Amino acid sequence: MRALRILLILVVVFGGLFVAADRAAVYFAEGQIADKIRSSQGLSSQPQVSIKGFPFLTQVLGSSVDEVDIGLDGVSATADGHQVQVTEVSAVLKNVKIDSSFSSATAAEASGSAHISYADLAKSAPKGATVGYAGADRAAKGQVKLSGRLADVLDGAGIDMPSSVRALLDGQDVTAYSTVSLEGGDTVRLRAETLPELPVPGLNEQVRDVVNYDLKLDGLPSTIKLDRITASESGLQFAGTGTDVSLAG
């Protein structure tokens, strides 16, 4: 009985040491991965990295990690020269294979998401216009609302108007409901679905040309190829998936 008791104590002690060593290895690896992602993606802040699965050391010996979750509080990107804040940036990498030198890794599967508020989107909207929530029904169709004083929108686009036309438009607002789509993983495309009937012939098409525009985003992390976009009450939500995603430096 005494020998069995001693054996059990040794098992508990060595088990505790193994768990402590395993957790320390995870903590170190998470820091290394965060550094690698920050340098390879050119990020201004350190990402949060969480390695899933236990024990970690046996995963490393097999050169494969079950899952790595990555999060960022925010990323500064540019939209047609205007700085915008991309928030709620996250990625889930699964079946991550580590190369023999431990200098790079490749995820067999990956998924990610990001968010841009309407306030940030408005920074690169046509002059005189703002971008906002279109309501639950229209948002479900992927639509946003562009609105502003009609004369200001036309002036911002450099469209000359005779004084008689300007008098007709004085104080008139215009609202367009535009469908948003994502092109090439980095370009938001807005296309007006509806416009109010305007009092001057041909003016509708001029306004449509102004509110139909593409918004190219630069500086987003390239770990995930974003390919879906939805409109919510607070802004635009981006999502995407990838395969064989490299984390090489």
Short mmCIF file of C-alpha atoms in Angstrom, two decimals:
data_model
loop_
_atom_site.label_atom_id
_atom_site.label_comp_id
_atom_site.label_asym_id
_atom_site.label_seq_id
_atom_site.Cartn_x
_atom_site.Cartn_y
_atom_site.Cartn_z
CA MET A 1 0.00 0.00 0.00
CA ARG A 2 2.83 2.38 0.83
CA ALA A 3 4.47 1.75 -2.56
CA LEU A 4 1.15 2.36 -4.32
CA ARG A 5 0.68 5.61 -2.40
CA ILE A 6 4.17 6.77 -3.36
CA LEU A 7 3.50 5.87 -7.01
CA LEU A 8 0.26 7.84 -7.03
CA ILE A 9 2.01 10.86 -5.51
CA LEU A 10 4.72 10.68 -8.18
CA VAL A 11 2.09 10.45 -10.92
CA VAL A 12 0.32 13.54 -9.59
CA VAL A 13 3.58 15.47 -9.21
CA PHE A 14 4.91 14.61 -12.66
CA GLY A 15 1.45 15.13 -14.15
CA GLY A 16 1.37 18.60 -12.65
CA LEU A 17 4.83 19.35 -13.95
CA PHE A 18 3.80 18.19 -17.42
CA VAL A 19 0.70 20.39 -17.39
CA ALA A 20 2.76 23.37 -16.22
CA ALA A 21 5.35 22.76 -18.93
CA ASP A 22 2.61 22.30 -21.51
CA ARG A 23 0.90 25.58 -20.58
CA ALA A 24 4.23 27.43 -20.57
CA ALA A 25 4.95 26.09 -24.05
CA VAL A 26 1.52 27.24 -25.22
CA TYR A 27 2.08 30.73 -23.81
CA PHE A 28 5.45 30.98 -25.54
CA ALA A 29 4.08 29.67 -28.85
CA GLU A 30 1.14 32.09 -28.76
CA GLY A 31 3.56 34.99 -28.40
CA GLN A 32 5.71 33.73 -31.25
CA ILE A 33 2.69 33.31 -33.55
CA ALA A 34 1.43 36.79 -32.64
CA ASP A 35 4.84 38.26 -33.52
CA LYS A 36 4.91 36.33 -36.80
CA ILE A 37 1.43 37.49 -37.83
CA ARG A 38 2.14 41.09 -36.87
CA SER A 39 5.31 41.22 -38.97
CA SER A 40 3.99 39.28 -41.96
CA GLN A 41 0.72 41.27 -42.11
CA GLY A 42 2.28 44.65 -41.31
CA LEU A 43 -0.08 45.24 -38.39
CA SER A 44 0.26 48.21 -36.05
CA SER A 45 -0.90 46.28 -32.97
CA GLN A 46 -0.24 42.84 -31.53
CA PRO A 47 -2.96 40.26 -32.27
CA GLN A 48 -4.44 38.05 -29.57
CA VAL A 49 -3.61 34.41 -30.21
CA SER A 50 -5.17 31.39 -28.51
CA ILE A 51 -4.01 27.83 -29.25
CA LYS A 52 -6.68 25.21 -28.65
CA GLY A 53 -6.28 21.55 -27.75
CA PHE A 54 -4.48 19.65 -25.00
CA PRO A 55 -1.80 18.57 -24.65
CA PHE A 56 0.00 21.12 -26.80
CA LEU A 57 3.43 19.49 -26.65
CA THR A 58 2.22 16.30 -28.32
CA GLN A 59 0.67 18.42 -31.09
CA VAL A 60 4.03 20.12 -31.63
CA LEU A 61 5.81 16.77 -31.78
CA GLY A 62 3.37 15.83 -34.53
CA SER A 63 4.03 19.16 -36.32
CA SER A 64 0.31 19.93 -36.30
CA VAL A 65 -1.93 22.13 -34.11
CA ASP A 66 -5.67 21.50 -33.97
CA GLU A 67 -6.84 25.12 -33.87
CA VAL A 68 -5.45 28.63 -33.54
CA ASP A 69 -7.82 31.55 -32.85
CA ILE A 70 -6.67 35.07 -33.72
CA GLY A 71 -8.30 38.35 -32.72
CA LEU A 72 -7.55 42.03 -33.22
CA ASP A 73 -9.14 44.97 -31.42
CA GLY A 74 -8.90 47.06 -34.54
CA VAL A 75 -6.94 47.59 -37.73
CA SER A 76 -6.29 50.91 -39.41
CA ALA A 77 -7.00 50.65 -43.11
CA THR A 78 -7.46 53.20 -45.87
CA ALA A 79 -10.52 53.60 -48.06
CA ASP A 80 -9.74 55.64 -51.14
CA GLY A 81 -7.16 57.62 -49.17
CA HIS A 82 -9.29 58.08 -46.05
CA GLN A 83 -8.27 56.26 -42.87
CA VAL A 84 -10.96 53.92 -41.54
CA GLN A 85 -11.05 51.65 -38.49
CA VAL A 86 -11.75 47.97 -39.07
CA THR A 87 -12.96 46.36 -35.83
CA GLU A 88 -13.94 42.90 -34.58
CA VAL A 89 -11.22 41.33 -36.72
CA SER A 90 -10.99 37.59 -36.02
CA ALA A 91 -9.78 34.39 -37.65
CA VAL A 92 -10.02 30.71 -36.78
CA LEU A 93 -7.27 28.51 -38.26
CA LYS A 94 -7.71 24.74 -38.15
CA ASN A 95 -5.32 21.84 -38.76
CA VAL A 96 -2.27 24.08 -38.71
CA LYS A 97 0.80 22.28 -40.07
CA ILE A 98 4.16 23.52 -38.76
CA ASP A 99 7.24 23.20 -40.97
CA SER A 100 10.33 21.33 -39.79
CA SER A 101 12.20 24.55 -38.92
CA PHE A 102 9.20 25.99 -36.98
CA SER A 103 9.58 29.23 -38.99
CA SER A 104 6.22 29.07 -40.79
CA ALA A 105 2.88 27.28 -40.71
CA THR A 106 -0.05 26.54 -43.01
CA ALA A 107 -3.70 26.16 -41.97
CA ALA A 108 -5.72 23.60 -43.89
CA GLU A 109 -8.93 25.55 -43.17
CA ALA A 110 -9.54 29.11 -42.08
CA SER A 111 -12.48 31.43 -41.47
CA GLY A 112 -12.54 35.08 -40.52
CA SER A 113 -14.61 38.21 -40.10
CA ALA A 114 -14.30 41.99 -39.73
CA HIS A 115 -16.54 45.04 -39.24
CA ILE A 116 -16.58 48.64 -40.50
CA SER A 117 -18.97 51.19 -38.99
CA TYR A 118 -21.17 53.50 -41.03
CA ALA A 119 -19.30 56.46 -39.55
CA ASP A 120 -16.06 55.18 -41.08
CA LEU A 121 -17.77 54.34 -44.37
CA ALA A 122 -19.11 57.89 -44.56
CA LYS A 123 -15.54 59.24 -44.62
CA SER A 124 -15.14 58.07 -48.19
CA ALA A 125 -18.74 58.56 -49.37
CA PRO A 126 -19.48 61.06 -52.16
CA LYS A 127 -19.09 64.63 -50.93
CA GLY A 128 -22.27 65.93 -49.35
CA ALA A 129 -23.61 62.41 -48.65
CA THR A 130 -23.63 60.17 -45.59
CA VAL A 131 -23.93 56.38 -45.31
CA GLY A 132 -26.26 54.81 -42.77
CA TYR A 133 -28.53 51.96 -41.74
CA ALA A 134 -31.34 51.31 -44.22
CA GLY A 135 -33.68 49.53 -41.80
CA ALA A 136 -34.11 45.84 -41.02
CA ASP A 137 -35.93 44.86 -44.22
CA ARG A 138 -33.47 46.57 -46.56
CA ALA A 139 -30.44 45.52 -44.53
CA ALA A 140 -31.58 41.90 -44.91
CA LYS A 141 -31.26 42.47 -48.66
CA GLY A 142 -27.74 43.85 -48.24
CA GLN A 143 -28.72 47.49 -48.67
CA VAL A 144 -27.49 50.69 -47.02
CA LYS A 145 -28.84 54.24 -47.14
CA LEU A 146 -27.04 57.16 -48.77
CA SER A 147 -28.55 60.56 -48.05
CA GLY A 148 -27.77 64.25 -48.22
CA ARG A 149 -28.80 67.64 -49.58
CA LEU A 150 -29.20 67.20 -53.32
CA ALA A 151 -27.43 70.44 -54.22
CA ASP A 152 -24.49 69.56 -51.97
CA VAL A 153 -24.14 66.09 -53.52
CA LEU A 154 -24.15 67.54 -57.05
CA ASP A 155 -21.71 70.29 -56.07
CA GLY A 156 -19.42 67.70 -54.47
CA ALA A 157 -19.39 65.76 -57.73
CA GLY A 158 -18.53 68.91 -59.69
CA ILE A 159 -21.83 68.99 -61.60
CA ASP A 160 -22.65 72.52 -62.79
CA MET A 161 -26.25 73.66 -62.48
CA PRO A 162 -27.95 76.75 -63.93
CA SER A 163 -29.30 79.11 -61.30
CA SER A 164 -32.86 78.21 -62.29
CA VAL A 165 -32.18 74.51 -61.61
CA ARG A 166 -30.44 75.30 -58.34
CA ALA A 167 -33.52 77.25 -57.24
CA LEU A 168 -35.67 74.16 -57.86
CA LEU A 169 -33.31 71.99 -55.80
CA ASP A 170 -32.83 74.43 -52.94
CA GLY A 171 -33.35 72.64 -49.63
CA GLN A 172 -34.27 69.32 -51.26
CA ASP A 173 -32.85 66.11 -49.77
CA VAL A 174 -32.07 62.96 -51.71
CA THR A 175 -31.99 59.39 -50.40
CA ALA A 176 -30.69 56.37 -52.26
CA TYR A 177 -30.88 52.77 -51.11
CA SER A 178 -27.83 50.95 -52.39
CA THR A 179 -26.96 47.27 -52.50
CA VAL A 180 -23.44 46.51 -51.25
CA SER A 181 -21.26 43.73 -52.61
CA LEU A 182 -17.65 42.69 -52.20
CA GLU A 183 -15.29 42.42 -55.14
CA GLY A 184 -11.81 40.91 -55.06
CA GLY A 185 -11.78 40.68 -51.29
CA ASP A 186 -10.90 44.36 -50.83
CA THR A 187 -13.42 46.49 -52.75
CA VAL A 188 -16.90 47.44 -51.50
CA ARG A 189 -19.25 48.14 -54.39
CA LEU A 190 -22.37 50.28 -53.83
CA ARG A 191 -25.11 50.35 -56.46
CA ALA A 192 -28.34 52.36 -56.05
CA GLU A 193 -31.52 50.28 -56.25
CA THR A 194 -33.98 53.13 -55.77
CA LEU A 195 -33.86 56.90 -56.17
CA PRO A 196 -36.64 59.45 -55.68
CA GLU A 197 -38.09 61.06 -58.78
CA LEU A 198 -36.26 64.37 -59.16
CA PRO A 199 -37.83 67.56 -60.61
CA VAL A 200 -35.29 68.07 -63.42
CA PRO A 201 -35.15 65.77 -66.48
CA GLY A 202 -31.93 63.73 -66.63
CA LEU A 203 -30.99 64.56 -63.05
CA ASN A 204 -31.78 61.07 -61.79
CA GLU A 205 -29.07 59.55 -63.95
CA GLN A 206 -26.54 62.15 -62.84
CA VAL A 207 -27.30 61.41 -59.19
CA ARG A 208 -27.10 57.68 -59.84
CA ASP A 209 -23.65 58.13 -61.37
CA VAL A 210 -22.56 59.92 -58.19
CA VAL A 211 -23.94 57.44 -55.63
CA ASN A 212 -22.81 54.37 -57.57
CA TYR A 213 -19.20 54.03 -56.49
CA ASP A 214 -16.53 51.53 -55.49
CA LEU A 215 -14.66 51.75 -52.19
CA LYS A 216 -11.25 50.08 -52.20
CA LEU A 217 -9.87 49.05 -48.80
CA ASP A 218 -6.12 48.82 -48.28
CA GLY A 219 -4.33 47.55 -45.18
CA LEU A 220 -6.65 44.70 -44.19
CA PRO A 221 -4.94 41.53 -42.88
CA SER A 222 -4.50 39.13 -45.78
CA THR A 223 -4.70 35.96 -43.67
CA ILE A 224 -8.30 35.43 -44.78
CA LYS A 225 -9.73 36.22 -48.20
CA LEU A 226 -12.97 38.07 -47.43
CA ASP A 227 -15.72 37.14 -49.86
CA ARG A 228 -19.04 37.96 -48.15
CA ILE A 229 -20.56 41.20 -46.91
CA THR A 230 -23.74 41.92 -44.96
CA ALA A 231 -25.35 45.12 -43.67
CA SER A 232 -26.16 45.40 -39.98
CA GLU A 233 -27.54 48.14 -37.75
CA SER A 234 -24.03 49.34 -36.87
CA GLY A 235 -22.20 48.92 -40.17
CA LEU A 236 -20.92 46.38 -42.67
CA GLN A 237 -19.85 42.91 -41.60
CA PHE A 238 -17.29 41.03 -43.70
CA ALA A 239 -16.64 37.29 -43.64
CA GLY A 240 -14.62 34.78 -45.58
CA THR A 241 -12.99 31.38 -45.62
CA GLY A 242 -9.74 30.02 -46.94
CA THR A 243 -7.77 26.83 -47.45
CA ASP A 244 -4.05 26.25 -47.21
CA VAL A 245 -3.58 29.66 -45.59
CA SER A 246 0.10 30.44 -45.02
CA LEU A 247 1.47 32.16 -41.92
CA ALA A 248 4.95 32.49 -43.36
CA GLY A 249 6.90 35.59 -42.40
#
